[in-house]
């Protein structure tokens, strides 16, 4: 593998093919003089990261790559090496706790992966060895083994299909575990292989493993006695992938070509690039600030220590004076050691446990999405899926949504609506009086005839019945199971024989819709048998066509063709595809007759396909046949060679007609898009579909309104005016920029489109060809200008439609917006393989569990069953996740500042001697036990606004936009609050200690009592501060808040009430109990807690009085009758006071 990767890297632009040769059944071929079996990897699947031996070093290495963990390791080592004021346990124990919890979590996840690997590797399979069928474990399969697989079994490795139990030498496969497609796919055996596999002598030459599921290039040499070896091409249709399941075929035999970690499934499951949330970046920025505070505190104390000691009599007592030489010896080393000691003393200002709390909050919080019953779809019996819990809060920060059209905005549930034959429109109706089931609704008025000729009609319908890859599945009487897999077949008005009760199996719903459409008009596809396609025509006669070649559909050509031979010996090519790819290949006069219907259908929102045919002469067919066979045998550049032959054959065709298929809008698609726009999110539709179809979908989804002015930048607008495209592009961009950017009134924050009637709304439309000109313009003075103008125009439009887009262009658009000024948070949502690139490119990728397979779901961060669920995912879950984690981060920094500031102030009163204010147990337990659980519970359960209100009032989403709660303003507020509380704790207790005799017996409190009082006030204040911030109380919140305070009191009594044998000195022996025996101490503790929380209490008391509807979940109606929206100001939210009581849970 390493050699192959190096070769690829070093070869530069050379198209180097690295192939492998496989001996079928490990039998040497006659042409081979010396048989040396090649070495390939075994069939073990290893998805685990660790082994028993390398878990500890590898996991520790990975954890200490995190800056915070490494920092605390350094602090711990300093405490061990240098004589520091605090025990190494104080930083070592929290670090050990963090490392241990993370290691256990990662170890458990890896154990689950080991378990899953063993299930796969120990699975028993049947292998043919020396004529015997032997059972062996899957991991022992070697490349070249002939494997037997029975119906409903999963393929244990990547196999080339050699033999099938079906008469037509095919087998059916579902690849649900690979790409989620539950449709049956047809695979074919290699032609001319021996029926007796024991006597088969053959070698397979194929490409080295690569991850593309739909590409495979190879050829098979079949050796027969003293004959020239026969060469057969191998493609994806011959390859059975590991993880796919055999269906409707009793058994097959195949030879292993890729095994273990070289199978396409294994190559596809390699990790995605790590996405980081904006919150994580904010945490790192805040950490740097607190690190600077820490260093400055240590520098101040170190400097003041040496200034203070320079005064006579301050350093040592008079009876133990040091000489000047002793003072100057290793002075800088002493200063550095003191600096490190102060760093250790104050290092708790950096919250090590915050990382663990944040990870636990993200991991546990992600379950709320999976558990949400509103996301459950009864149709597919599935709910939402979370693939990445690291991005929960990012759902509350989305500024741009990029959505696919087919299967995302629409259902991808195709229904045949109408067709156009030779310029005449045919619309199906159920009226029995209509001849042949046709209903002619319109046609050119200049023509007297109302229908195309019968010959043209039948030619068109034959094309629909022949130009596809649909299979017919015969009913087995198991109704439910059948209908789950195939589309039912029904012949209207006819008595159907039991053997004709069949269903259609297809990889695309379009194809089934067209075949069903042909059935309505009297032509029924009966199936494919031994390369012969059978059709039942209107006269109930069966027609046979020999299938010679299938020119497969691909997104670049946007068409597919079949070459068939009739019984009379004529060779016909039928082709169907997008109008943009068919029109240039047919006569212009034919195009004019049909273009009007195609454009009208597209405007109505239907998916259109054009149908053409061509009669091939014997010479043309011979040339095409030779070209196709040669191209299919090529190991290098096979795709390009096939494309060249396809393009050569598919020319000079005759246009027969066009079809219109309806793809209905997704449930609540319009309401979802409207809510997203109300939340201030810009929606862009990126589709490969026609502009007219996509435009009508945008109108239906309310992305474009009636008053929206559309700015169109397509090939059509560029060709107007008869000038060069580049010049016209430049002119249009400047014109649109002036209209949408320069002349547009500035949009007021918090005003949605539906309320602002004064401003003109703009919608932007661009197609793939024009986008290529904008993004990849020739390197001149305008190249950067085009992209800048384009981006500015788009950002000032309410919605953007990009049509005729290639998958790579979708990713380019997302990348361009993602990297634009301000770095907006982007979200991509799609349901098909063509959406994977943009899903991976965006900050947040969402897959829809649709009908185009599960590639999008597999590569996404989150998966939802329907588009309508996106509204709740962003406006409710995203909003709450962001508010919770933002409060968690700010609160963590605040409580640690409150904790360490009194320690810093204490140094001014103890001669900078690095004397700790708190006991080592308190230092260790503060972040781990006393204050960790309340904030974790808050960050999981808090609902500062009811979910129903968040969904009803989309504008609330704008309050937290652009990382509003983690900006420097709120950070400064929390920091100042921490400083205020820290000063109050320290100097408040110092006022108490101005009279040291605080006990009834006149005994004096010591320094540990001082620290314990400060610590008690600290723990109670920060916990009660969180209680005041909590808007949504559950029994869990009550339990952890009051339980944490009770635990602190219990621990302090317990820790100081027993003589611990393992402690050299016990500083807190009965200190806590003595402290509570003093009435003055009680008074100061209560007073300081109240004084600290007074600002928060006053804000709660003095804000708008609570109305009678405070607990209502719906917004209060204003006097004008509309819903009364909360104030847009982010400040009340940031300060955790919410001015609108109707939206607040108290």
mmCIF file with all atom_site columns, C-alpha atoms in Angstrom, residues 776-783:
data_model
loop_
_atom_site.group_PDB
_atom_site.id
_atom_site.type_symbol
_atom_site.label_atom_id
_atom_site.label_alt_id
_atom_site.label_comp_id
_atom_site.label_asym_id
_atom_site.label_entity_id
_atom_site.label_seq_id
_atom_site.pdbx_PDB_ins_code
_atom_site.Cartn_x
_atom_site.Cartn_y
_atom_site.Cartn_z
_atom_site.occupancy
_atom_site.B_iso_or_equiv
_atom_site.pdbx_formal_charge
_atom_site.auth_seq_id
_atom_site.auth_comp_id
_atom_site.auth_asym_id
_atom_site.auth_atom_id
_atom_site.pdbx_PDB_model_num
ATOM 1 C CA . UNK A 1 776 ? -12.515 29.515 -13.499 1.00 0.00 ? 776 UNK A CA 1
ATOM 2 C CA . UNK A 1 777 ? -12.304 32.628 -15.666 1.00 0.00 ? 777 UNK A CA 1
ATOM 3 C CA . UNK A 1 778 ? -9.185  33.184 -17.745 1.00 0.00 ? 778 UNK A CA 1
ATOM 4 C CA . UNK A 1 779 ? -6.336  34.767 -15.761 1.00 0.00 ? 779 UNK A CA 1
ATOM 5 C CA . UNK A 1 780 ? -6.862  38.424 -16.585 1.00 0.00 ? 780 UNK A CA 1
ATOM 6 C CA . UNK A 1 781 ? -7.677  41.549 -14.627 1.00 0.00 ? 781 UNK A CA 1
ATOM 7 C CA . UNK A 1 782 ? -11.341 40.500 -14.261 1.00 0.00 ? 782 UNK A CA 1
ATOM 8 C CA . UNK A 1 783 ? -10.845 36.973 -12.892 1.00 0.00 ? 783 UNK A CA 1
#
